[in-house]
GROMACS .gro file of C-alpha atoms in nm:
model
  503
    1MET     CA    1  -7.475   0.414  -3.854
    2SER     CA    2  -7.481   0.608  -3.525
    3ILE     CA    3  -7.198   0.521  -3.290
    4SER     CA    4  -7.237   0.625  -2.928
    5PRO     CA    5  -6.968   0.833  -2.761
    6ALA     CA    6  -6.733   0.675  -2.510
    7PRO     CA    7  -6.835   0.659  -2.144
    8ALA     CA    8  -6.840   1.000  -1.982
    9LEU     CA    9  -6.548   0.923  -1.751
   10PRO     CA   10  -6.276   0.663  -1.713
   11THR     CA   11  -6.328   0.454  -1.401
   12VAL     CA   12  -6.246   0.617  -1.068
   13HIS     CA   13  -5.950   0.381  -1.030
   14VAL     CA   14  -5.811   0.485  -1.370
   15CYS     CA   15  -5.865   0.853  -1.292
   16GLU     CA   16  -5.689   0.814  -0.959
   17GLN     CA   17  -5.389   0.637  -1.111
   18ALA     CA   18  -5.364   0.886  -1.397
   19ARG     CA   19  -5.384   1.181  -1.155
   20LEU     CA   20  -5.119   1.044  -0.920
   21SER     CA   21  -4.881   0.957  -1.205
   22ARG     CA   22  -4.964   1.275  -1.402
   23ASP     CA   23  -5.020   1.059  -1.710
   24ALA     CA   24  -5.038   1.287  -2.016
   25ARG     CA   25  -5.232   1.022  -2.211
   26PHE     CA   26  -5.537   1.116  -2.001
   27ASP     CA   27  -5.499   1.493  -2.036
   28GLY     CA   28  -5.839   1.632  -2.135
   29LEU     CA   29  -6.021   1.302  -2.083
   30PHE     CA   30  -6.123   1.411  -1.734
   31PHE     CA   31  -6.065   1.696  -1.489
   32THR     CA   32  -5.983   1.686  -1.120
   33ALA     CA   33  -6.162   1.927  -0.887
   34VAL     CA   34  -6.049   1.992  -0.530
   35THR     CA   35  -6.321   2.081  -0.281
   36SER     CA   36  -6.080   2.241  -0.031
   37THR     CA   37  -5.958   2.499  -0.286
   38GLY     CA   38  -6.253   2.531  -0.526
   39ILE     CA   39  -6.017   2.477  -0.821
   40TYR     CA   40  -6.024   2.222  -1.102
   41CYS     CA   41  -5.712   2.093  -1.277
   42ARG     CA   42  -5.582   1.877  -1.556
   43PRO     CA   43  -5.457   1.531  -1.453
   44VAL     CA   44  -5.104   1.651  -1.541
   45CYS     CA   45  -5.111   1.940  -1.294
   46PRO     CA   46  -4.769   1.975  -1.122
   47ALA     CA   47  -4.922   2.096  -0.794
   48PRO     CA   48  -4.893   1.867  -0.489
   49SER     CA   49  -5.159   1.597  -0.488
   50PRO     CA   50  -5.462   1.681  -0.273
   51LYS     CA   51  -5.611   1.444  -0.020
   52PRO     CA   52  -5.826   1.180  -0.194
   53GLN     CA   53  -6.133   1.273   0.011
   54ASN     CA   54  -6.117   1.625  -0.135
   55VAL     CA   55  -6.104   1.510  -0.499
   56ARG     CA   56  -6.394   1.506  -0.744
   57TYR     CA   57  -6.368   1.390  -1.106
   58TYR     CA   58  -6.557   1.552  -1.393
   59PRO     CA   59  -6.587   1.449  -1.759
   60SER     CA   60  -6.540   1.802  -1.895
   61ALA     CA   61  -6.421   2.147  -1.797
   62ALA     CA   62  -6.779   2.266  -1.839
   63ALA     CA   63  -6.898   2.011  -1.583
   64ALA     CA   64  -6.639   2.129  -1.330
   65GLU     CA   65  -6.732   2.493  -1.384
   66THR     CA   66  -7.103   2.413  -1.363
   67ALA     CA   67  -7.030   2.254  -1.024
   68GLY     CA   68  -6.876   2.583  -0.909
   69PHE     CA   69  -6.502   2.521  -0.954
   70ARG     CA   70  -6.266   2.767  -1.124
   71PRO     CA   71  -5.976   2.677  -1.358
   72CYS     CA   72  -5.628   2.630  -1.215
   73LEU     CA   73  -5.381   2.908  -1.297
   74ARG     CA   74  -5.089   2.667  -1.279
   75CYS     CA   75  -5.182   2.377  -1.510
   76ARG     CA   76  -5.421   2.593  -1.714
   77PRO     CA   77  -5.711   2.372  -1.831
   78GLU     CA   78  -5.742   2.587  -2.144
   79LEU     CA   79  -5.427   2.417  -2.275
   80SER     CA   80  -5.556   2.060  -2.247
   81PRO     CA   81  -5.647   1.877  -2.567
   82GLY     CA   82  -6.015   1.823  -2.633
   83ASN     CA   83  -6.190   1.491  -2.583
   84ASP     CA   84  -6.250   1.368  -2.936
   85ASN     CA   85  -6.414   1.052  -2.803
   86TRP     CA   86  -6.738   1.249  -2.767
   87ARG     CA   87  -6.714   1.391  -3.117
   88HIS     CA   88  -6.647   1.077  -3.318
   89GLY     CA   89  -6.922   0.906  -3.514
   90ASP     CA   90  -7.270   1.035  -3.579
   91HIS     CA   91  -7.428   1.028  -3.233
   92VAL     CA   92  -7.650   1.325  -3.144
   93VAL     CA   93  -7.402   1.453  -2.883
   94SER     CA   94  -7.114   1.427  -3.130
   95ARG     CA   95  -7.297   1.623  -3.396
   96ALA     CA   96  -7.419   1.889  -3.153
   97LEU     CA   97  -7.068   1.935  -3.013
   98LYS     CA   98  -6.934   2.005  -3.361
   99LEU     CA   99  -7.199   2.272  -3.407
  100ILE     CA  100  -7.122   2.428  -3.069
  101GLU     CA  101  -6.751   2.439  -3.145
  102HIS     CA  102  -6.833   2.622  -3.467
  103GLY     CA  103  -7.010   2.886  -3.258
  104SER     CA  104  -7.364   2.786  -3.350
  105LEU     CA  105  -7.507   2.863  -3.006
  106GLY     CA  106  -7.397   3.220  -3.059
  107GLU     CA  107  -7.639   3.237  -3.351
  108LEU     CA  108  -7.901   2.970  -3.278
  109SER     CA  109  -8.127   2.902  -2.981
  110LEU     CA  110  -8.104   2.568  -2.803
  111GLU     CA  111  -8.426   2.465  -2.974
  112GLN     CA  112  -8.280   2.543  -3.318
  113LEU     CA  113  -7.958   2.358  -3.235
  114ALA     CA  114  -8.155   2.054  -3.124
  115GLU     CA  115  -8.361   2.066  -3.443
  116ARG     CA  116  -8.038   2.062  -3.649
  117VAL     CA  117  -7.944   1.727  -3.495
  118GLY     CA  118  -8.295   1.583  -3.502
  119VAL     CA  119  -8.401   1.583  -3.134
  120GLY     CA  120  -8.596   1.804  -2.896
  121ALA     CA  121  -8.427   2.066  -2.678
  122ARG     CA  122  -8.507   1.880  -2.353
  123GLN     CA  123  -8.362   1.556  -2.487
  124LEU     CA  124  -8.047   1.730  -2.609
  125ARG     CA  125  -7.996   1.894  -2.271
  126ARG     CA  126  -8.047   1.560  -2.095
  127LEU     CA  127  -7.795   1.387  -2.322
  128PHE     CA  128  -7.533   1.658  -2.261
  129VAL     CA  129  -7.573   1.644  -1.885
  130GLU     CA  130  -7.557   1.265  -1.899
  131ARG     CA  131  -7.245   1.251  -2.119
  132LEU     CA  132  -7.053   1.571  -2.044
  133GLY     CA  133  -7.189   1.667  -1.704
  134ALA     CA  134  -7.315   2.006  -1.823
  135PRO     CA  135  -7.591   2.146  -2.050
  136PRO     CA  136  -7.508   2.271  -2.401
  137ILE     CA  137  -7.501   2.640  -2.309
  138SER     CA  138  -7.246   2.572  -2.033
  139VAL     CA  139  -7.026   2.376  -2.274
  140HIS     CA  140  -7.050   2.664  -2.521
  141THR     CA  141  -6.965   2.929  -2.259
  142THR     CA  142  -6.676   2.733  -2.106
  143HIS     CA  143  -6.525   2.673  -2.449
  144ARG     CA  144  -6.522   3.047  -2.520
  145LEU     CA  145  -6.397   3.149  -2.175
  146LEU     CA  146  -6.107   2.903  -2.175
  147PHE     CA  147  -5.998   3.034  -2.515
  148ALA     CA  148  -6.022   3.390  -2.381
  149LYS     CA  149  -5.808   3.288  -2.082
  150GLN     CA  150  -5.540   3.156  -2.315
  151LEU     CA  151  -5.541   3.476  -2.519
  152LEU     CA  152  -5.516   3.687  -2.205
  153THR     CA  153  -5.228   3.480  -2.071
  154GLU     CA  154  -5.024   3.421  -2.387
  155THR     CA  155  -5.083   3.729  -2.601
  156ALA     CA  156  -5.099   4.104  -2.568
  157LEU     CA  157  -5.431   4.143  -2.748
  158PRO     CA  158  -5.641   4.421  -2.595
  159VAL     CA  159  -5.920   4.290  -2.373
  160THR     CA  160  -6.182   4.424  -2.613
  161GLU     CA  161  -6.029   4.216  -2.894
  162VAL     CA  162  -6.004   3.911  -2.666
  163ALA     CA  163  -6.377   3.940  -2.598
  164LEU     CA  164  -6.449   3.961  -2.971
  165ALA     CA  165  -6.207   3.678  -3.056
  166SER     CA  166  -6.368   3.445  -2.802
  167GLY     CA  167  -6.717   3.498  -2.941
  168PHE     CA  168  -6.858   3.764  -2.707
  169GLY     CA  169  -7.031   4.047  -2.886
  170SER     CA  170  -7.041   4.258  -2.570
  171LEU     CA  171  -6.744   4.352  -2.350
  172ARG     CA  172  -6.979   4.386  -2.053
  173ARG     CA  173  -7.111   4.030  -2.094
  174PHE     CA  174  -6.757   3.902  -2.140
  175ASN     CA  175  -6.633   4.070  -1.822
  176ALA     CA  176  -6.928   3.936  -1.621
  177ALA     CA  177  -6.894   3.579  -1.753
  178PHE     CA  178  -6.518   3.574  -1.703
  179LEU     CA  179  -6.545   3.706  -1.348
  180GLN     CA  180  -6.806   3.446  -1.258
  181ALA     CA  181  -6.598   3.156  -1.395
  182ASN     CA  182  -6.252   3.265  -1.279
  183ARG     CA  183  -6.327   3.477  -0.969
  184ILE     CA  184  -6.106   3.754  -1.112
  185PRO     CA  185  -6.176   4.012  -1.384
  186PRO     CA  186  -5.996   3.972  -1.719
  187ARG     CA  187  -5.769   4.270  -1.663
  188GLU     CA  188  -5.644   4.119  -1.338
  189LEU     CA  189  -5.515   3.818  -1.529
  190ARG     CA  190  -5.354   4.054  -1.781
  191ARG     CA  191  -5.142   4.236  -1.519
  192HIS     CA  192  -4.848   4.006  -1.588
  193PRO     CA  193  -4.872   3.918  -1.957
  194ARG     CA  194  -4.613   3.673  -2.087
  195ALA     CA  195  -4.623   3.816  -2.438
  196THR     CA  196  -4.545   4.150  -2.596
  197VAL     CA  197  -4.733   4.321  -2.875
  198ASP     CA  198  -4.619   4.169  -3.203
  199ASP     CA  199  -4.745   4.119  -3.555
  200ALA     CA  200  -4.815   3.748  -3.498
  201LEU     CA  201  -4.980   3.576  -3.203
  202VAL     CA  202  -4.804   3.274  -3.058
  203LEU     CA  203  -5.032   3.011  -2.903
  204ARG     CA  204  -4.980   2.665  -2.758
  205MET     CA  205  -5.198   2.390  -2.903
  206GLY     CA  206  -5.188   2.085  -2.680
  207TYR     CA  207  -5.228   1.723  -2.785
  208ARG     CA  208  -5.247   1.386  -2.616
  209PRO     CA  209  -4.932   1.176  -2.674
  210PRO     CA  210  -4.810   0.998  -2.870
  211TYR     CA  211  -4.831   1.234  -3.167
  212ASP     CA  212  -4.652   1.164  -3.497
  213PHE     CA  213  -4.609   1.518  -3.625
  214GLU     CA  214  -4.335   1.405  -3.862
  215ALA     CA  215  -4.566   1.164  -4.047
  216LEU     CA  216  -4.843   1.422  -4.070
  217LEU     CA  217  -4.605   1.681  -4.217
  218SER     CA  218  -4.474   1.421  -4.461
  219PHE     CA  219  -4.829   1.354  -4.587
  220LEU     CA  220  -4.902   1.725  -4.629
  221ARG     CA  221  -4.560   1.805  -4.778
  222THR     CA  222  -4.610   1.583  -5.085
  223ARG     CA  223  -4.943   1.757  -5.149
  224ALA     CA  224  -4.852   2.119  -5.067
  225LEU     CA  225  -4.961   2.376  -5.327
  226PRO     CA  226  -4.693   2.637  -5.411
  227GLY     CA  227  -4.808   2.988  -5.332
  228VAL     CA  228  -5.080   2.865  -5.093
  229GLU     CA  229  -4.886   2.640  -4.856
  230GLN     CA  230  -4.530   2.577  -4.744
  231VAL     CA  231  -4.445   2.250  -4.572
  232ASP     CA  232  -4.096   2.147  -4.466
  233GLU     CA  233  -3.966   1.883  -4.224
  234HIS     CA  234  -4.049   2.098  -3.923
  235SER     CA  235  -4.354   2.312  -3.998
  236TYR     CA  236  -4.671   2.377  -4.195
  237ALA     CA  237  -4.756   2.728  -4.319
  238ARG     CA  238  -5.031   2.870  -4.534
  239VAL     CA  239  -5.211   3.188  -4.628
  240PHE     CA  240  -5.587   3.223  -4.588
  241GLY     CA  241  -5.858   3.471  -4.686
  242PRO     CA  242  -6.046   3.691  -4.733
  243ALA     CA  243  -5.841   3.859  -5.005
  244ASP     CA  244  -5.899   4.209  -4.867
  245ALA     CA  245  -5.764   4.109  -4.524
  246PRO     CA  246  -5.554   3.794  -4.567
  247GLY     CA  247  -5.383   3.620  -4.281
  248TRP     CA  248  -5.109   3.363  -4.247
  249LEU     CA  249  -5.013   3.092  -4.002
  250ARG     CA  250  -4.730   2.854  -3.921
  251LEU     CA  251  -4.745   2.541  -3.707
  252SER     CA  252  -4.436   2.372  -3.565
  253ALA     CA  253  -4.344   2.163  -3.264
  254TRP     CA  254  -4.340   2.350  -2.933
  255PRO     CA  255  -3.980   2.391  -2.815
  256GLY     CA  256  -3.880   2.141  -2.548
  257ALA     CA  257  -4.065   1.829  -2.448
  258GLU     CA  258  -4.412   1.979  -2.401
  259HIS     CA  259  -4.695   1.792  -2.570
  260ALA     CA  260  -4.800   2.084  -2.787
  261LEU     CA  261  -4.760   2.252  -3.123
  262GLN     CA  262  -4.663   2.616  -3.159
  263LEU     CA  263  -4.900   2.827  -3.363
  264GLN     CA  264  -4.778   3.155  -3.508
  265LEU     CA  265  -5.084   3.334  -3.638
  266HIS     CA  266  -5.142   3.665  -3.805
  267CYS     CA  267  -5.516   3.724  -3.833
  268PRO     CA  268  -5.638   4.076  -3.910
  269ARG     CA  269  -5.991   4.000  -3.789
  270PRO     CA  270  -6.012   3.900  -3.420
  271GLU     CA  271  -6.359   3.748  -3.462
  272GLN     CA  272  -6.201   3.477  -3.683
  273LEU     CA  273  -5.950   3.358  -3.422
  274LEU     CA  274  -6.162   3.101  -3.239
  275GLY     CA  275  -6.277   2.941  -3.564
  276ILE     CA  276  -5.924   2.927  -3.708
  277VAL     CA  277  -5.780   2.763  -3.396
  278GLY     CA  278  -6.065   2.511  -3.399
  279LYS     CA  279  -6.007   2.440  -3.768
  280LEU     CA  280  -5.636   2.378  -3.705
  281ARG     CA  281  -5.712   2.146  -3.413
  282ARG     CA  282  -5.928   1.943  -3.650
  283MET     CA  283  -5.684   1.963  -3.941
  284PHE     CA  284  -5.396   1.836  -3.728
  285ASP     CA  285  -5.611   1.596  -3.528
  286LEU     CA  286  -5.494   1.735  -3.195
  287ASP     CA  287  -5.787   1.601  -2.991
  288ALA     CA  288  -5.761   1.234  -3.088
  289ASP     CA  289  -5.717   0.968  -2.820
  290PRO     CA  290  -5.451   0.730  -2.960
  291GLN     CA  291  -5.497   0.491  -2.670
  292MET     CA  292  -5.867   0.434  -2.746
  293ILE     CA  293  -5.799   0.404  -3.119
  294GLY     CA  294  -5.524   0.150  -3.052
  295ASP     CA  295  -5.745  -0.054  -2.820
  296THR     CA  296  -5.993  -0.101  -3.105
  297LEU     CA  297  -5.744  -0.181  -3.381
  298ARG     CA  298  -5.454  -0.369  -3.226
  299ASP     CA  299  -5.620  -0.712  -3.237
  300ASP     CA  300  -5.601  -0.712  -3.616
  301ARG     CA  301  -5.305  -0.916  -3.744
  302VAL     CA  302  -5.216  -0.667  -4.018
  303LEU     CA  303  -5.271  -0.350  -3.815
  304LYS     CA  304  -5.098  -0.453  -3.492
  305PRO     CA  305  -4.738  -0.412  -3.618
  306LEU     CA  306  -4.833  -0.086  -3.791
  307LEU     CA  307  -4.971   0.055  -3.466
  308GLN     CA  308  -4.658  -0.051  -3.283
  309ARG     CA  309  -4.443   0.119  -3.545
  310ARG     CA  310  -4.637   0.448  -3.546
  311PRO     CA  311  -4.865   0.467  -3.239
  312GLY     CA  312  -4.914   0.842  -3.281
  313LEU     CA  313  -5.023   0.847  -3.645
  314ARG     CA  314  -5.305   1.097  -3.691
  315LEU     CA  315  -5.566   1.184  -3.949
  316PRO     CA  316  -5.455   1.478  -4.168
  317GLY     CA  317  -5.746   1.707  -4.234
  318GLY     CA  318  -5.777   1.983  -4.491
  319TRP     CA  319  -5.811   2.358  -4.457
  320ASP     CA  320  -6.111   2.400  -4.688
  321GLY     CA  321  -6.374   2.157  -4.809
  322PHE     CA  322  -6.388   2.280  -5.168
  323GLU     CA  323  -6.009   2.270  -5.193
  324ILE     CA  324  -6.011   1.907  -5.077
  325ALA     CA  325  -6.293   1.823  -5.318
  326VAL     CA  326  -6.099   1.960  -5.615
  327ARG     CA  327  -5.784   1.774  -5.510
  328ALA     CA  328  -5.981   1.450  -5.470
  329ILE     CA  329  -6.129   1.481  -5.818
  330LEU     CA  330  -5.790   1.558  -5.969
  331GLY     CA  331  -5.641   1.256  -5.793
  332GLN     CA  332  -5.880   1.003  -5.940
  333GLN     CA  333  -5.665   0.730  -6.100
  334ILE     CA  334  -5.344   0.935  -6.127
  335SER     CA  335  -5.042   0.978  -5.902
  336VAL     CA  336  -5.016   1.221  -5.611
  337ALA     CA  337  -4.748   1.419  -5.796
  338ALA     CA  338  -4.958   1.447  -6.113
  339ALA     CA  339  -5.264   1.559  -5.914
  340ARG     CA  340  -5.054   1.820  -5.736
  341THR     CA  341  -4.930   1.953  -6.072
  342LEU     CA  342  -5.286   1.997  -6.197
  343ALA     CA  343  -5.396   2.163  -5.871
  344THR     CA  344  -5.099   2.402  -5.892
  345ARG     CA  345  -5.203   2.505  -6.242
  346ILE     CA  346  -5.555   2.578  -6.117
  347VAL     CA  347  -5.416   2.793  -5.833
  348GLN     CA  348  -5.187   2.985  -6.068
  349ARG     CA  349  -5.466   3.050  -6.322
  350TYR     CA  350  -5.769   3.102  -6.100
  351GLY     CA  351  -5.638   3.160  -5.748
  352THR     CA  352  -5.658   3.509  -5.598
  353PRO     CA  353  -5.315   3.683  -5.596
  354LEU     CA  354  -5.239   3.891  -5.287
  355THR     CA  355  -5.133   4.249  -5.350
  356THR     CA  356  -4.878   4.255  -5.068
  357PRO     CA  357  -4.791   3.906  -4.945
  358ALA     CA  358  -4.689   3.911  -4.578
  359VAL     CA  359  -4.473   3.599  -4.610
  360ALA     CA  360  -4.246   3.519  -4.902
  361GLY     CA  361  -4.381   3.229  -5.104
  362LEU     CA  362  -4.735   3.262  -4.971
  363GLU     CA  363  -4.903   3.487  -5.222
  364ARG     CA  364  -5.222   3.320  -5.350
  365LEU     CA  365  -5.555   3.202  -5.215
  366PHE     CA  366  -5.710   2.882  -5.347
  367PRO     CA  367  -6.000   2.968  -5.580
  368GLY     CA  368  -6.353   2.934  -5.447
  369PRO     CA  369  -6.638   2.754  -5.627
  370GLU     CA  370  -6.755   3.078  -5.787
  371ALA     CA  371  -6.419   3.102  -5.968
  372LEU     CA  372  -6.428   2.747  -6.107
  373ALA     CA  373  -6.798   2.696  -6.189
  374ASP     CA  374  -6.744   2.819  -6.547
  375ALA     CA  375  -6.365   2.788  -6.571
  376ASP     CA  376  -6.189   2.657  -6.885
  377LEU     CA  377  -6.008   2.376  -6.709
  378GLY     CA  378  -5.937   2.173  -7.018
  379ALA     CA  379  -5.669   2.424  -7.114
  380LEU     CA  380  -5.482   2.329  -6.795
  381GLY     CA  381  -5.452   1.962  -6.889
  382LEU     CA  382  -5.763   1.819  -6.722
  383THR     CA  383  -5.959   1.557  -6.912
  384THR     CA  384  -6.305   1.662  -7.027
  385ALA     CA  385  -6.474   1.436  -6.771
  386ARG     CA  386  -6.261   1.563  -6.484
  387ALA     CA  387  -6.307   1.928  -6.583
  388ASN     CA  388  -6.684   1.875  -6.599
  389THR     CA  389  -6.679   1.715  -6.252
  390VAL     CA  390  -6.488   2.006  -6.097
  391ARG     CA  391  -6.727   2.258  -6.253
  392GLY     CA  392  -7.028   2.048  -6.150
  393VAL     CA  393  -6.912   2.028  -5.789
  394ALA     CA  394  -6.848   2.402  -5.781
  395GLN     CA  395  -7.200   2.472  -5.906
  396ALA     CA  396  -7.356   2.219  -5.669
  397LEU     CA  397  -7.190   2.394  -5.374
  398LEU     CA  398  -7.312   2.732  -5.497
  399ASP     CA  399  -7.663   2.590  -5.535
  400GLY     CA  400  -7.657   2.431  -5.188
  401ARG     CA  401  -7.711   2.077  -5.316
  402VAL     CA  402  -7.401   1.961  -5.127
  403ASP     CA  403  -7.197   2.113  -4.846
  404PHE     CA  404  -6.931   2.039  -4.586
  405ARG     CA  405  -7.132   2.082  -4.266
  406SER     CA  406  -6.929   1.901  -4.003
  407GLU     CA  407  -7.232   1.772  -3.810
  408GLN     CA  408  -7.389   1.572  -4.093
  409PRO     CA  409  -7.377   1.192  -4.061
  410LEU     CA  410  -7.125   1.010  -4.277
  411ASP     CA  411  -7.384   0.807  -4.469
  412GLU     CA  412  -7.585   1.122  -4.546
  413PHE     CA  413  -7.274   1.307  -4.666
  414VAL     CA  414  -7.167   1.021  -4.894
  415ALA     CA  415  -7.518   0.972  -5.036
  416ARG     CA  416  -7.552   1.338  -5.131
  417TRP     CA  417  -7.209   1.360  -5.293
  418ILE     CA  418  -7.230   1.042  -5.501
  419GLY     CA  419  -7.546   1.186  -5.652
  420LEU     CA  420  -7.321   1.427  -5.846
  421ALA     CA  421  -7.179   1.324  -6.181
  422GLY     CA  422  -6.818   1.206  -6.155
  423ILE     CA  423  -6.824   1.149  -5.778
  424GLY     CA  424  -6.805   0.789  -5.662
  425GLU     CA  425  -6.783   0.639  -5.316
  426TRP     CA  426  -6.402   0.652  -5.310
  427THR     CA  427  -6.404   1.026  -5.373
  428ALA     CA  428  -6.689   1.093  -5.128
  429HIS     CA  429  -6.523   0.896  -4.848
  430TYR     CA  430  -6.188   1.060  -4.917
  431MET     CA  431  -6.353   1.402  -4.886
  432ALA     CA  432  -6.524   1.297  -4.563
  433MET     CA  433  -6.189   1.183  -4.427
  434ARG     CA  434  -5.998   1.498  -4.517
  435ALA     CA  435  -6.260   1.777  -4.526
  436LEU     CA  436  -6.481   1.661  -4.236
  437SER     CA  437  -6.206   1.469  -4.051
  438HIS     CA  438  -6.462   1.194  -4.006
  439PRO     CA  439  -6.281   0.913  -3.821
  440ASP     CA  440  -6.489   0.637  -3.980
  441ALA     CA  441  -6.463   0.742  -4.345
  442PHE     CA  442  -6.329   0.455  -4.553
  443PRO     CA  443  -6.254   0.463  -4.930
  444ALA     CA  444  -6.273   0.084  -4.959
  445ALA     CA  445  -6.220   0.079  -5.338
  446ASP     CA  446  -5.863   0.208  -5.297
  447LEU     CA  447  -5.626  -0.045  -5.456
  448ILE     CA  448  -5.342   0.020  -5.212
  449LEU     CA  449  -5.572  -0.042  -4.916
  450ARG     CA  450  -5.697  -0.367  -5.069
  451ARG     CA  451  -5.341  -0.488  -5.124
  452VAL     CA  452  -5.187  -0.392  -4.792
  453ALA     CA  453  -5.488  -0.499  -4.582
  454ALA     CA  454  -5.458  -0.847  -4.732
  455GLY     CA  455  -5.125  -0.898  -4.559
  456ASP     CA  456  -4.951  -1.196  -4.720
  457GLY     CA  457  -5.270  -1.308  -4.892
  458PRO     CA  458  -5.416  -1.220  -5.232
  459GLU     CA  459  -5.551  -0.871  -5.296
  460LEU     CA  460  -5.890  -0.817  -5.132
  461SER     CA  461  -6.197  -0.717  -5.327
  462THR     CA  462  -6.376  -0.397  -5.228
  463LYS     CA  463  -6.657  -0.605  -5.078
  464ALA     CA  464  -6.414  -0.821  -4.879
  465LEU     CA  465  -6.225  -0.519  -4.746
  466THR     CA  466  -6.549  -0.347  -4.647
  467ALA     CA  467  -6.653  -0.656  -4.452
  468LYS     CA  468  -6.312  -0.688  -4.285
  469ALA     CA  469  -6.319  -0.319  -4.188
  470GLU     CA  470  -6.640  -0.359  -3.985
  471ALA     CA  471  -6.418  -0.463  -3.693
  472TRP     CA  472  -6.227  -0.135  -3.726
  473ARG     CA  473  -6.526   0.094  -3.663
  474PRO     CA  474  -6.545   0.373  -3.560
  475TRP     CA  475  -6.180   0.438  -3.650
  476ARG     CA  476  -6.162   0.314  -4.010
  477ALA     CA  477  -6.004   0.639  -4.134
  478TYR     CA  478  -5.707   0.578  -3.904
  479THR     CA  479  -5.658   0.236  -4.057
  480VAL     CA  480  -5.646   0.407  -4.396
  481MET     CA  481  -5.357   0.624  -4.279
  482HIS     CA  482  -5.171   0.328  -4.130
  483LEU     CA  483  -5.213   0.117  -4.444
  484TRP     CA  484  -5.117   0.401  -4.677
  485ARG     CA  485  -4.816   0.483  -4.461
  486SER     CA  486  -4.710   0.119  -4.459
  487ALA     CA  487  -4.725   0.115  -4.839
  488SER     CA  488  -4.516   0.432  -4.870
  489ASP     CA  489  -4.258   0.302  -4.621
  490ALA     CA  490  -4.220  -0.021  -4.816
  491ALA     CA  491  -4.085  -0.071  -5.167
  492PRO     CA  492  -4.325   0.053  -5.437
  493LEU     CA  493  -4.588  -0.203  -5.527
  494PRO     CA  494  -4.612  -0.303  -5.895
  495ARG     CA  495  -4.924  -0.167  -6.060
  496SER     CA  496  -5.115  -0.378  -6.307
  497ARG     CA  497  -5.388  -0.120  -6.361
  498PRO     CA  498  -5.478   0.238  -6.265
  499THR     CA  499  -5.571   0.297  -5.902
  500LYS     CA  500  -5.722   0.559  -5.687
  501THR     CA  501  -5.442   0.759  -5.522
  502THR     CA  502  -5.395   0.900  -5.174
  503THR     CA  503  -5.440   1.256  -5.297
   0.00000   0.00000   0.00000
């Protein structure tokens, strides 16, 4: 099922009201350009409001820059959350955007990118201009330049490393592109850096309110793997590879009332920075539009009070697809705690120990598929069937029969995964929800979902829940989180038979 992205822009009236009231709920959903200054801003910009006749509205930063405007140095468009409304579902634009954000246009031509999403290059360009106001290459370039601007402003990374971190292989090309977009060379922006040289970078990661960071941490905390992750009431931390140059990160709320998380990041390889920040934005669902999600779901009798109780509930993603796949398999028909125990044993036996851990308690990397394809998992307490499934999935990934490409349609992803022994629709949809952060993934066979979604009525069948959930598209994964959270907030439900768990 291909769901079209939202309209390119809110109505002019909505844009005008949001700009005048500096409404943070619209931050990143449009940009305001001022013809008298040649600058474009976020709708939350604290600068005095320009005259209405001098204002132009654009659906993306790339569209504003394509029209010749440069980013504001005061509100800093590089700090705005992304517009996830364009990326949800399986529309061509959504899938191409995911590829672009993974840096694919740095490796592929426009023709090759278009082929990956099943259209011609001319059609893809037309769709981008129609939806985002700019062609794919402009979206790609603006994305990299805004990240470079944030690094220049908030860190003390050398300019050469900023160029590399933002996806430019050549310092000369970086300098030229930055000068064209910002009207000043990179070093001019660096004359008054706000940061000093330190072991860890500190970056702001903006979101669109409301944002229930507490609930997201709670979900991750019950599933955290000792040695790989640390999750407390205020932050999430983990170590990541490669083993010969490991890094670590910590995410917490930004001090004060700013709508942002604080990322502390130690990454030995600058070229990984852009991808890591993008992965964390997906993992913590920082680009979601809670207002649009709520508009779709609030008419449901069961969901309405849940949305009112937690309007900022987000979709918790996972760091690595294979890690999520293993956890999902382990969690089939056992409790979250039991699945975590089994996963911890796998990490301790087959994970890669770090020679000199940089942070106490973060000393192992989760094993890759090559480490588990022939592993003796039965000795760790896994059933024979479950051990065979983990090994089979590891081998299938090594063979290329399945993968976690973010641009693949949900139905295609599920169909390929359920073709593997031991993987059913519940597991495939759970992986799509956590590993791909697909907003419409829906493990309808989940017993807790079928009970809670029934409200005061009898437990729904899988078929009945699937039919009911059609009205929740394209945000079914968010309903999963609301229903699971409702179940965990309430008294434990009696269990008459084994159930899939929220691993």
